[in-house]
Coordinates of C-alpha atoms (C1' of nucleotides) in Angstrom, one line a residue:
Chain A
M1 CA 126.7 105.4 101.9
S2 CA 123.4 103.6 102.0
E3 CA 121.7 104.0 98.7
T4 CA 118.2 105.5 98.7
V5 CA 115.5 102.9 98.5
R6 CA 113.7 102.5 95.2
V7 CA 110.7 100.2 94.9
R8 CA 108.2 99.7 92.2
F9 CA 104.7 98.5 91.6
A10 CA 104.5 96.9 88.2
P11 CA 101.0 95.7 87.4
S12 CA 99.8 94.6 84.0
P13 CA 96.7 96.5 82.8
T14 CA 94.7 93.5 81.9
G15 CA 91.5 94.4 83.8
D16 CA 90.5 95.5 87.2
L17 CA 93.1 95.8 90.0
H18 CA 93.1 92.7 92.1
L19 CA 93.1 92.9 95.9
G20 CA 96.3 91.1 96.2
N21 CA 98.0 93.6 93.9
V22 CA 96.6 96.4 95.9
R23 CA 98.2 95.1 99.0
T24 CA 101.5 94.6 97.1
A25 CA 101.2 98.2 95.9
L26 CA 100.4 99.4 99.4
Y27 CA 103.4 97.5 101.0
N28 CA 105.7 99.0 98.3
W29 CA 104.3 102.4 99.0
L30 CA 104.6 102.1 102.8
F31 CA 108.1 100.8 102.5
A32 CA 109.2 103.6 100.2
R33 CA 107.6 106.2 102.5
H34 CA 109.1 104.6 105.6
M35 CA 112.6 104.6 104.0
K36 CA 112.1 108.0 102.5
G37 CA 112.7 106.4 99.1
A38 CA 111.0 106.4 95.8
F39 CA 107.9 104.6 94.7
I40 CA 107.8 103.9 91.0
L41 CA 104.8 102.9 89.0
R42 CA 105.7 100.9 85.9
V43 CA 103.0 99.5 83.6
E44 CA 103.7 96.1 82.2
D45 CA 101.5 96.3 79.1
T46 CA 103.3 93.8 76.9
D47 CA 100.6 91.2 77.0
K48 CA 99.2 92.2 73.6
E49 CA 96.1 90.0 74.0
R50 CA 94.9 91.5 77.2
S51 CA 96.4 94.9 77.8
T52 CA 94.5 98.0 76.8
P53 CA 95.0 101.7 77.2
E54 CA 91.7 102.0 79.0
H55 CA 92.8 99.5 81.6
C56 CA 96.0 101.5 81.9
E57 CA 94.1 104.7 82.6
N58 CA 91.8 103.0 84.9
L59 CA 94.7 101.6 86.8
M60 CA 96.2 105.0 87.4
D61 CA 92.9 106.4 88.3
I62 CA 92.3 103.8 90.9
M63 CA 95.8 104.2 92.4
T64 CA 95.1 107.9 92.6
W65 CA 91.8 107.2 94.3
L66 CA 93.5 104.9 96.8
G67 CA 95.9 107.7 97.6
L68 CA 99.0 105.7 96.6
K69 CA 100.8 108.4 94.7
W70 CA 103.9 107.4 92.7
D71 CA 107.0 109.4 92.6
E72 CA 108.0 108.2 89.1
G73 CA 105.9 106.7 86.4
P74 CA 103.3 107.5 83.8
R75 CA 101.6 110.9 84.2
V76 CA 104.3 112.2 86.5
G77 CA 107.4 111.2 84.5
G78 CA 110.8 110.7 86.1
P79 CA 114.5 110.1 85.3
H80 CA 113.9 106.6 83.8
E81 CA 111.2 107.3 81.2
P82 CA 109.3 105.7 79.6
Y83 CA 107.4 103.8 82.3
L84 CA 105.3 101.9 79.9
Q85 CA 106.9 98.6 78.9
S86 CA 105.4 98.8 75.5
Q87 CA 107.5 101.9 74.9
R88 CA 110.8 100.4 76.0
T89 CA 111.4 97.9 73.3
E90 CA 114.8 99.3 72.1
L91 CA 116.0 98.9 75.6
Y92 CA 115.2 95.2 75.6
E93 CA 116.7 94.8 72.2
Y94 CA 119.9 96.5 73.3
H95 CA 120.3 94.3 76.3
L96 CA 119.4 91.2 74.3
V97 CA 122.4 92.0 72.0
R98 CA 124.6 92.2 75.0
L99 CA 123.5 88.7 76.0
K100 CA 124.0 87.5 72.4
E101 CA 127.5 88.8 72.4
R102 CA 128.3 86.8 75.4
G103 CA 126.9 83.7 73.7
L104 CA 124.3 83.2 76.4
V105 CA 121.4 83.1 73.9
Y106 CA 120.5 80.6 71.2
P107 CA 117.6 80.2 68.8
C108 CA 115.1 77.4 69.4
Y109 CA 113.0 76.0 66.6
C110 CA 111.0 73.4 68.6
T111 CA 107.3 73.4 67.9
E112 CA 104.7 73.6 70.5
E113 CA 103.8 70.0 69.9
E114 CA 107.3 68.8 70.5
L115 CA 107.6 70.8 73.7
D116 CA 104.3 69.5 75.0
L117 CA 105.4 66.0 74.3
E118 CA 108.6 66.5 76.1
R119 CA 106.9 68.1 79.1
K120 CA 104.5 65.2 79.4
R121 CA 107.2 62.7 79.2
Q122 CA 109.2 64.4 82.0
M123 CA 106.2 64.7 84.2
G124 CA 105.4 61.0 83.6
R125 CA 108.9 60.2 84.7
G126 CA 108.4 62.3 87.9
H127 CA 110.6 65.1 86.9
M128 CA 110.1 68.8 86.8
P129 CA 109.3 69.8 83.3
K130 CA 112.0 71.8 81.7
Y131 CA 113.4 72.4 78.2
G132 CA 116.0 69.8 77.4
G133 CA 118.2 72.0 75.3
K134 CA 117.8 70.3 72.0
C135 CA 118.3 73.4 69.9
K136 CA 121.4 74.4 71.9
K137 CA 123.3 71.7 70.0
L138 CA 122.4 73.2 66.6
T139 CA 125.5 74.2 64.6
P140 CA 125.6 77.6 62.9
D141 CA 125.1 76.0 59.6
E142 CA 122.0 74.2 60.8
V143 CA 120.6 77.4 62.2
K144 CA 121.3 79.1 58.9
K145 CA 119.4 76.4 57.0
L146 CA 116.4 76.4 59.4
D147 CA 116.2 80.2 59.0
A148 CA 116.5 79.9 55.3
D149 CA 113.6 77.4 55.4
G150 CA 111.5 80.1 57.0
K151 CA 111.2 78.2 60.3
T152 CA 110.1 80.4 63.2
S153 CA 112.2 80.5 66.3
V154 CA 112.4 81.9 69.8
L155 CA 115.5 82.9 71.7
R156 CA 116.4 81.0 74.8
F157 CA 118.7 81.8 77.6
A158 CA 121.4 79.3 78.2
V159 CA 121.0 78.6 81.9
P160 CA 124.3 77.9 83.6
P161 CA 124.6 75.0 86.0
G162 CA 124.6 75.4 89.8
E163 CA 122.1 75.8 92.6
I164 CA 120.8 79.2 93.3
V165 CA 120.5 80.6 96.8
M166 CA 118.7 83.8 97.4
Q167 CA 118.0 85.9 100.4
D168 CA 114.4 86.9 100.8
E169 CA 113.6 89.8 103.2
V170 CA 110.4 88.1 104.4
R171 CA 111.2 84.4 103.9
G172 CA 114.9 84.2 104.7
E173 CA 117.1 82.0 102.7
V174 CA 115.5 80.2 99.8
T175 CA 117.5 77.6 97.8
F176 CA 116.7 76.3 94.3
P177 CA 118.5 73.0 93.5
D178 CA 120.8 72.6 90.5
D179 CA 119.4 71.2 87.3
Q180 CA 115.8 72.3 87.8
L181 CA 115.8 75.2 85.4
G182 CA 115.4 74.7 81.7
D183 CA 116.7 77.2 79.2
F184 CA 113.8 79.6 79.2
V185 CA 112.5 81.9 76.5
L186 CA 113.7 85.5 76.3
T187 CA 112.0 86.5 73.1
R188 CA 109.0 85.0 71.5
S189 CA 108.7 84.0 67.8
D190 CA 107.3 87.5 67.1
K191 CA 110.6 88.9 68.7
S192 CA 108.7 90.4 71.6
P193 CA 110.5 90.0 75.0
T194 CA 109.0 87.8 77.8
Y195 CA 108.3 88.9 81.3
N196 CA 111.3 87.4 83.0
F197 CA 113.6 89.4 80.6
T198 CA 111.7 92.7 80.7
V199 CA 111.4 92.9 84.5
V200 CA 115.1 92.4 84.9
V201 CA 116.0 95.0 82.3
D202 CA 113.5 97.5 83.7
D203 CA 114.3 96.9 87.4
A204 CA 118.0 97.2 86.8
L205 CA 117.7 100.3 84.6
M206 CA 115.3 101.9 87.0
K207 CA 117.7 101.2 89.8
V208 CA 115.2 99.3 91.8
T209 CA 116.7 98.3 95.1
H210 CA 113.9 96.2 96.6
V211 CA 111.5 94.0 94.6
I212 CA 108.4 93.5 96.8
R213 CA 105.9 91.3 95.0
G214 CA 103.6 88.4 95.3
E215 CA 104.7 84.9 96.3
D216 CA 103.6 83.7 92.9
H217 CA 106.8 85.2 91.6
L218 CA 109.0 83.4 94.0
S219 CA 109.8 80.6 91.5
N220 CA 110.6 83.2 88.8
T221 CA 113.3 84.7 90.9
P222 CA 116.1 82.3 90.1
K223 CA 115.7 82.9 86.4
Q224 CA 115.8 86.6 87.1
I225 CA 118.9 86.4 89.3
L226 CA 120.6 84.5 86.5
L227 CA 119.7 87.3 84.1
Y228 CA 121.0 90.0 86.5
E229 CA 124.3 88.2 86.6
A230 CA 124.4 87.6 82.9
L231 CA 123.8 91.3 82.2
G232 CA 126.3 92.4 84.8
F233 CA 123.7 94.0 87.0
T234 CA 123.5 93.8 90.8
P235 CA 120.4 92.0 91.8
P236 CA 118.0 93.9 94.1
K237 CA 116.8 92.7 97.5
W238 CA 113.8 90.4 97.2
A239 CA 110.6 90.3 99.4
H240 CA 107.9 87.9 98.5
L241 CA 104.5 88.5 100.0
S242 CA 102.2 85.6 100.7
I243 CA 99.1 85.2 98.6
I244 CA 95.7 86.5 99.7
K245 CA 93.2 83.6 99.9
G246 CA 89.5 83.2 99.6
P247 CA 87.3 81.8 102.3
D248 CA 88.1 78.3 101.0
G249 CA 91.8 78.8 101.4
Q250 CA 92.4 78.9 97.7
K251 CA 93.9 81.9 95.9
L252 CA 91.3 84.7 95.9
S253 CA 89.6 84.7 92.6
K254 CA 86.5 85.8 90.8
R255 CA 84.5 82.9 92.0
H256 CA 85.0 84.1 95.6
G257 CA 83.0 87.2 94.8
E258 CA 84.4 90.7 94.7
T259 CA 88.1 90.6 94.1
S260 CA 88.8 94.0 92.5
V261 CA 89.3 97.4 94.2
E262 CA 86.9 98.8 91.7
S263 CA 84.1 96.8 93.2
Y264 CA 84.9 98.0 96.7
K265 CA 85.1 101.6 95.5
A266 CA 81.8 101.1 93.8
K267 CA 80.3 99.8 97.0
G268 CA 81.5 103.0 98.7
Y269 CA 84.3 101.9 100.9
L270 CA 86.6 104.7 101.9
P271 CA 90.1 104.2 100.4
D272 CA 91.8 104.7 103.7
A273 CA 89.6 102.1 105.4
F274 CA 90.1 99.7 102.6
L275 CA 93.9 100.0 102.7
N276 CA 93.9 99.9 106.4
Y277 CA 92.2 96.5 106.3
L278 CA 94.5 95.2 103.6
A279 CA 97.5 96.3 105.4
L280 CA 96.5 94.1 108.3
L281 CA 96.6 91.0 106.1
G282 CA 100.1 90.0 106.7
W283 CA 101.4 92.8 108.8
A284 CA 100.6 93.8 112.4
P285 CA 101.2 97.3 113.7
K286 CA 102.6 97.5 117.2
S287 CA 99.7 99.5 118.7
G288 CA 96.2 99.5 117.5
E289 CA 94.7 98.4 114.2
I290 CA 93.2 101.6 113.0
L291 CA 96.0 103.6 111.3
S292 CA 96.2 106.3 108.7
L293 CA 98.5 105.8 105.8
D294 CA 101.1 108.1 107.4
Q295 CA 100.9 106.2 110.7
M296 CA 101.4 103.0 108.8
A297 CA 104.3 104.3 106.9
A298 CA 105.9 105.4 110.1
E299 CA 105.7 101.9 111.5
F300 CA 106.0 99.8 108.5
D301 CA 108.8 97.2 108.5
L302 CA 109.4 94.4 106.0
T303 CA 110.8 92.1 108.7
H304 CA 107.5 92.1 110.4
V305 CA 105.6 91.0 107.4
G306 CA 104.1 87.6 107.8
K307 CA 104.9 84.6 105.7
S308 CA 101.7 82.7 105.8
G309 CA 98.8 83.3 103.5
A310 CA 95.8 85.3 104.8
I311 CA 92.2 84.8 104.1
F312 CA 90.3 87.8 103.0
D313 CA 87.5 88.5 105.5
P314 CA 84.7 90.8 104.2
V315 CA 83.2 90.9 107.7
K316 CA 86.2 92.5 109.2
L317 CA 86.5 94.8 106.2
H318 CA 82.9 95.9 106.9
W319 CA 83.9 96.6 110.5
M320 CA 86.9 98.6 109.4
G321 CA 84.7 100.5 107.0
S322 CA 82.4 101.5 109.8
Q323 CA 85.3 102.7 111.9
Y324 CA 86.1 105.2 109.2
L325 CA 82.5 106.2 108.4
V326 CA 81.7 107.2 112.0
K327 CA 84.6 109.7 111.8
M328 CA 83.1 111.5 108.8
S329 CA 81.1 114.6 109.4
L330 CA 77.4 114.1 109.0
D331 CA 77.3 116.6 106.2
D332 CA 80.0 114.8 104.3
L333 CA 78.5 111.4 104.9
T334 CA 75.1 112.5 103.7
R335 CA 76.5 114.0 100.6
A336 CA 78.6 110.9 100.0
V337 CA 75.6 108.6 100.4
L338 CA 73.2 110.6 98.2
P339 CA 74.4 109.1 94.8
Y340 CA 73.6 105.6 96.2
L341 CA 70.1 106.7 97.2
A342 CA 69.6 108.3 93.8
D343 CA 70.9 105.2 92.0
A344 CA 68.5 103.0 93.9
Q345 CA 65.7 105.5 93.0
L346 CA 64.9 106.0 96.7
F347 CA 65.7 109.7 96.8
T348 CA 66.5 112.1 94.0
R349 CA 69.1 114.9 94.2
E350 CA 66.3 117.4 93.9
Q351 CA 64.5 115.9 96.9
A352 CA 67.8 116.0 98.7
R353 CA 68.3 119.6 98.0
A354 CA 64.8 120.4 99.4
R355 CA 65.1 118.2 102.4
F356 CA 68.8 118.0 103.2
D357 CA 68.4 118.4 106.9
W358 CA 65.8 115.7 107.0
L359 CA 68.1 113.4 105.0
K360 CA 70.9 114.2 107.4
Q361 CA 68.9 113.0 110.3
V362 CA 68.0 109.8 108.5
V363 CA 71.6 109.1 107.7
D364 CA 72.6 109.9 111.3
V365 CA 70.1 107.3 112.5
V366 CA 71.7 104.5 110.5
R367 CA 75.3 105.5 110.2
T368 CA 76.5 103.1 112.9
S369 CA 75.4 100.1 111.0
M370 CA 77.1 101.0 107.8
G371 CA 80.5 99.8 106.6
C372 CA 80.3 101.5 103.2
F373 CA 78.2 104.1 101.5
S374 CA 76.1 101.6 99.6
D375 CA 74.9 100.1 102.8
V376 CA 72.7 103.2 103.2
T377 CA 70.1 101.8 100.8
K378 CA 69.3 98.7 102.7
E379 CA 69.4 100.5 106.0
T380 CA 67.1 103.4 105.0
F381 CA 64.8 101.8 102.4
F382 CA 61.7 102.2 104.6
F383 CA 62.2 105.9 105.0
F384 CA 61.7 106.5 101.4
S385 CA 59.2 103.9 100.3
D386 CA 56.1 102.5 101.9
E387 CA 56.2 99.5 99.7
L388 CA 57.3 97.3 102.5
H389 CA 57.8 93.7 101.8
F390 CA 56.6 91.2 104.3
E391 CA 57.4 87.5 104.5
P392 CA 54.4 85.3 104.7
A393 CA 55.1 84.5 108.4
Q394 CA 55.4 88.2 109.1
S395 CA 52.1 89.0 107.4
E396 CA 50.5 86.2 109.4
E397 CA 51.9 87.7 112.6
M398 CA 50.6 91.2 111.7
K399 CA 47.2 90.0 110.9
G400 CA 46.8 89.0 114.5
Q401 CA 47.8 92.5 115.6
K402 CA 44.7 94.4 114.4
T403 CA 43.6 95.6 117.8
L404 CA 47.0 96.7 118.8
M405 CA 47.5 98.5 115.5
E406 CA 44.2 100.3 116.0
A407 CA 45.3 101.3 119.5
F408 CA 48.6 102.7 118.2
H409 CA 46.8 104.5 115.4
K410 CA 44.4 106.1 117.8
A411 CA 47.1 107.1 120.2
F412 CA 49.5 108.5 117.6
N413 CA 46.6 110.4 116.0
G414 CA 46.1 112.2 119.2
I415 CA 49.6 113.5 119.3
S416 CA 49.7 117.2 118.4
E417 CA 53.5 117.5 118.2
F418 CA 54.8 114.3 116.7
N419 CA 58.3 114.1 118.3
G420 CA 60.2 111.3 119.9
D421 CA 59.1 112.0 123.4
N422 CA 55.5 112.1 122.7
F423 CA 55.7 109.1 120.4
L424 CA 57.4 107.1 123.2
Q425 CA 54.8 108.3 125.7
A426 CA 52.0 107.1 123.4
V427 CA 53.6 103.7 122.9
K428 CA 53.9 103.2 126.6
E429 CA 50.3 104.2 127.1
V430 CA 49.1 101.8 124.5
G431 CA 51.2 99.1 126.1
K432 CA 49.7 99.8 129.5
I433 CA 46.1 99.7 128.2
A434 CA 46.6 96.7 126.0
G435 CA 48.5 94.9 128.7
V436 CA 51.4 94.3 126.3
K437 CA 55.0 95.1 126.8
G438 CA 58.5 94.5 125.7
K439 CA 59.0 92.6 122.5
A440 CA 55.3 91.9 122.1
L441 CA 54.7 95.6 122.0
Y442 CA 57.6 96.9 119.9
H443 CA 58.1 94.1 117.5
P444 CA 54.7 94.4 115.7
L445 CA 55.1 98.2 115.7
R446 CA 58.5 98.0 114.2
L447 CA 57.4 95.6 111.6
A448 CA 54.4 97.8 110.7
L449 CA 56.5 100.9 110.4
T450 CA 59.7 99.6 108.8
G451 CA 58.9 96.2 107.5
R452 CA 62.0 94.9 109.3
E453 CA 62.8 93.0 112.4
D454 CA 65.8 95.1 113.3
G455 CA 67.0 98.7 112.9
P456 CA 67.6 101.8 114.8
E457 CA 65.4 102.9 117.7
L458 CA 61.8 103.4 116.8
V459 CA 61.8 106.6 118.8
R460 CA 64.2 108.0 116.3
I461 CA 62.6 106.6 113.3
A462 CA 59.0 107.6 113.9
P463 CA 59.4 111.4 114.0
L464 CA 61.5 111.2 110.7
L465 CA 58.7 109.2 109.1
G466 CA 56.2 111.8 110.2
K467 CA 52.8 111.4 111.7
A468 CA 50.9 111.0 108.5
E469 CA 53.2 108.3 107.2
V470 CA 53.2 106.4 110.5
L471 CA 49.4 106.5 110.6
K472 CA 49.2 105.3 107.0
R473 CA 51.5 102.3 107.7
L474 CA 49.4 101.3 110.8
M475 CA 46.2 101.7 108.9
I476 CA 47.1 98.9 106.5
W477 CA 46.9 96.4 109.4
T478 CA 43.6 97.7 110.8
V479 CA 41.5 96.7 107.8
D480 CA 39.8 93.4 107.8
D481 CA 41.2 91.8 104.6
V482 CA 44.9 92.1 104.9
K483 CA 45.5 89.4 102.4
T484 CA 45.8 92.1 99.7
I485 CA 48.8 93.5 101.5
K486 CA 52.0 92.6 99.9
Chain B
rG1 C1' 104.0 64.2 89.3
rG2 C1' 108.3 67.7 90.2
rC3 C1' 110.2 72.3 92.6
rC4 C1' 109.3 76.1 96.1
rC5 C1' 106.8 78.4 100.2
rC6 C1' 103.7 78.1 104.5
rA7 C1' 101.6 76.1 109.4
rU8 C1' 99.2 80.0 116.9
rC9 C1' 91.7 80.8 118.7
rG10 C1' 86.5 80.0 113.2
rU11 C1' 89.3 84.6 110.7
rC12 C1' 93.5 88.5 110.9
rU13 C1' 97.6 88.3 114.1
rA14 C1' 101.3 89.2 118.9
rA15 C1' 104.8 86.8 121.9
rC16 C1' 115.1 88.3 122.7
rG17 C1' 114.3 80.1 123.9
rG18 C1' 111.4 81.4 130.1
rU19 C1' 104.1 85.0 129.4
rU20 C1' 98.2 82.6 133.3
rA21 C1' 100.1 82.1 125.0
rG22 C1' 98.2 88.7 124.3
rG23 C1' 95.1 91.8 120.9
rA24 C1' 91.4 92.6 116.9
rC25 C1' 87.0 90.7 113.9
rG26 C1' 83.2 87.2 114.6
rG27 C1' 80.3 84.3 118.2
rA28 C1' 78.0 84.0 123.2
rA29 C1' 76.3 86.3 127.8
rG30 C1' 75.0 90.6 130.5
rG31 C1' 74.1 96.1 131.5
rU32 C1' 71.5 100.1 129.0
rU33 C1' 67.2 102.0 125.7
rC34 C1' 60.4 98.4 127.9
rU35 C1' 62.0 95.3 121.3
rC36 C1' 65.9 94.2 117.5
rA37 C1' 70.2 97.0 115.7
rA38 C1' 73.9 100.3 117.8
rU39 C1' 76.7 101.1 122.3
rC40 C1' 79.3 99.5 127.0
rU41 C1' 81.0 95.3 130.0
rU42 C1' 82.2 90.3 130.4
rU43 C1' 83.3 85.9 128.0
rU44 C1' 84.4 82.1 124.3
rA45 C1' 88.3 79.7 121.5
rA46 C1' 94.6 78.3 119.3
rU47 C1' 100.5 76.8 119.3
rC48 C1' 99.0 70.3 113.2
rG49 C1' 101.5 65.3 114.7
rG50 C1' 106.1 62.7 115.9
rG51 C1' 111.1 62.9 117.0
rG52 C1' 115.4 65.6 118.5
rU53 C1' 118.6 70.1 120.6
rU54 C1' 118.0 72.5 125.5
rC55 C1' 117.5 73.2 132.5
rG56 C1' 113.3 75.0 129.5
rA57 C1' 110.6 74.9 123.2
rU58 C1' 104.9 78.5 119.9
rU59 C1' 109.9 80.0 119.0
rC60 C1' 115.8 76.2 116.6
rC61 C1' 116.7 71.2 113.6
rC62 C1' 114.7 66.7 111.2
rC63 C1' 110.6 63.6 109.5
rG64 C1' 105.4 63.2 108.7
rU65 C1' 100.7 65.5 107.7
rG66 C1' 98.0 69.4 105.8
rG67 C1' 97.4 73.9 102.9
rG68 C1' 99.1 77.1 99.1
rG69 C1' 102.1 78.8 94.9
rC70 C1' 104.8 77.7 90.5
rU71 C1' 105.4 74.4 86.7
rA72 C1' 103.9 79.0 79.1
rC73 C1' 106.4 81.9 73.2
rC74 C1' 100.9 85.4 80.7
rA75 C1' 102.4 88.9 83.7

RNA sequence: GGCCCCAUCGUCUAACGGUUAGGACGGAAGGUUCUCAAUCUUUUAAUCGGGGUUCGAUUCCCCGUGGGGCUACCA
């Protein structure tokens, strides 16, 4: 007898997909999969100012990339088409008429200035700003006259008195006191319906059973509940997810840096890794933190979703990314990383074709320190370019290493087969002769070869660099006037 | 200002009203590679404050404090 679960993700295509929305989509998807229900994608493209078809396509592309397939929606269709709000206007009109017939709607001719003034007055008096219902008192004759005068109007919903108690799946009971809600707008002066009206109509018509969305919608819910009742629909179950916050505890926004999936895709995070991290922001699986989408779906449970807001932590995301990267085959990883090297003009595709095995080894050497594909460039820079950059302090340090560098040069030059073992052997010998060991020995050598203070083992790096290149990089520091070295 | 929501290590979080308050990220230390990184091991650190209820509160209730969200003819 239990109805099949139907959930929806209903973004507005006004730009890139925000992290918080991705998590909302993910939780909806997980819940649908777990309950063997339907996941609906509905595009709320009624904001004429900001919605574009391009954004809409991009939205679906990115959802596809993430692997969050929808059972009903644009591109795939479904029993409740269309799934673009902009194509559903007759439906809203139809249900608006139903509301009118019940006398729950009235026109309002108040100007923006009047409303602003009223709002300010109310706030000054310490009240919640709400529409006072001035135009509700208009007589039919007055309305007729105002219309005849060509006055523009909006349609408002006559909010009935009474407190509203709702049951939230993650928050429990939430009560909204009586007399806090003003008569809100259903259609604008251009006759277009507002959000609170369209969601209700759409969700009801699409038979959505659970509305899982961001906490920022919590205060819209009483309005929507009222509309469900006015239209004679059964309200769905509600679940309001906490907001994802930036490092300063405020709602995550552009000024916190990267907030869109697109930017993480561009950085080369694996979708599964990305979703895995996001899933953990507000939900804790029973065993282990690394889970595939299927594993998450198997375990997912709304009652175990946290109520408090979570701060997005790029450091842990990086760690999560690395967990997925090490699972990739070296061949796949190398191929995945190549576009980033090409973009950075470090290694062309032609070069890669000719030296794929070599490239694989390079990637293999740095893979453990990568969280996403684009990390490859900063980790492998010195393999492709000998234009190493040295800080003034580093240059200064290297200038004092002339004798050591000469010794290395001589020793390496004598190696016939330039492999890791022989390289290590030579380094040790130089150390013994020069009476230098440990950090004093390796640090200058590392700096000379890679221009960096950290990185993979030199034993692995040197053979990949090749004898000639190693000698060349040492040579720089053996000349007298090293001031010219950049 | 008003309404609503939230509150456990720095961060993400776990804990039928009974645990030495657990795990993960990060940090620190150590082993290993004669160096950093990686890796392995160990370790660090928390129940916002005050009242109740109870034999017993992280857990339930109230107040305070703090944080967040919403306050549109955006969604």
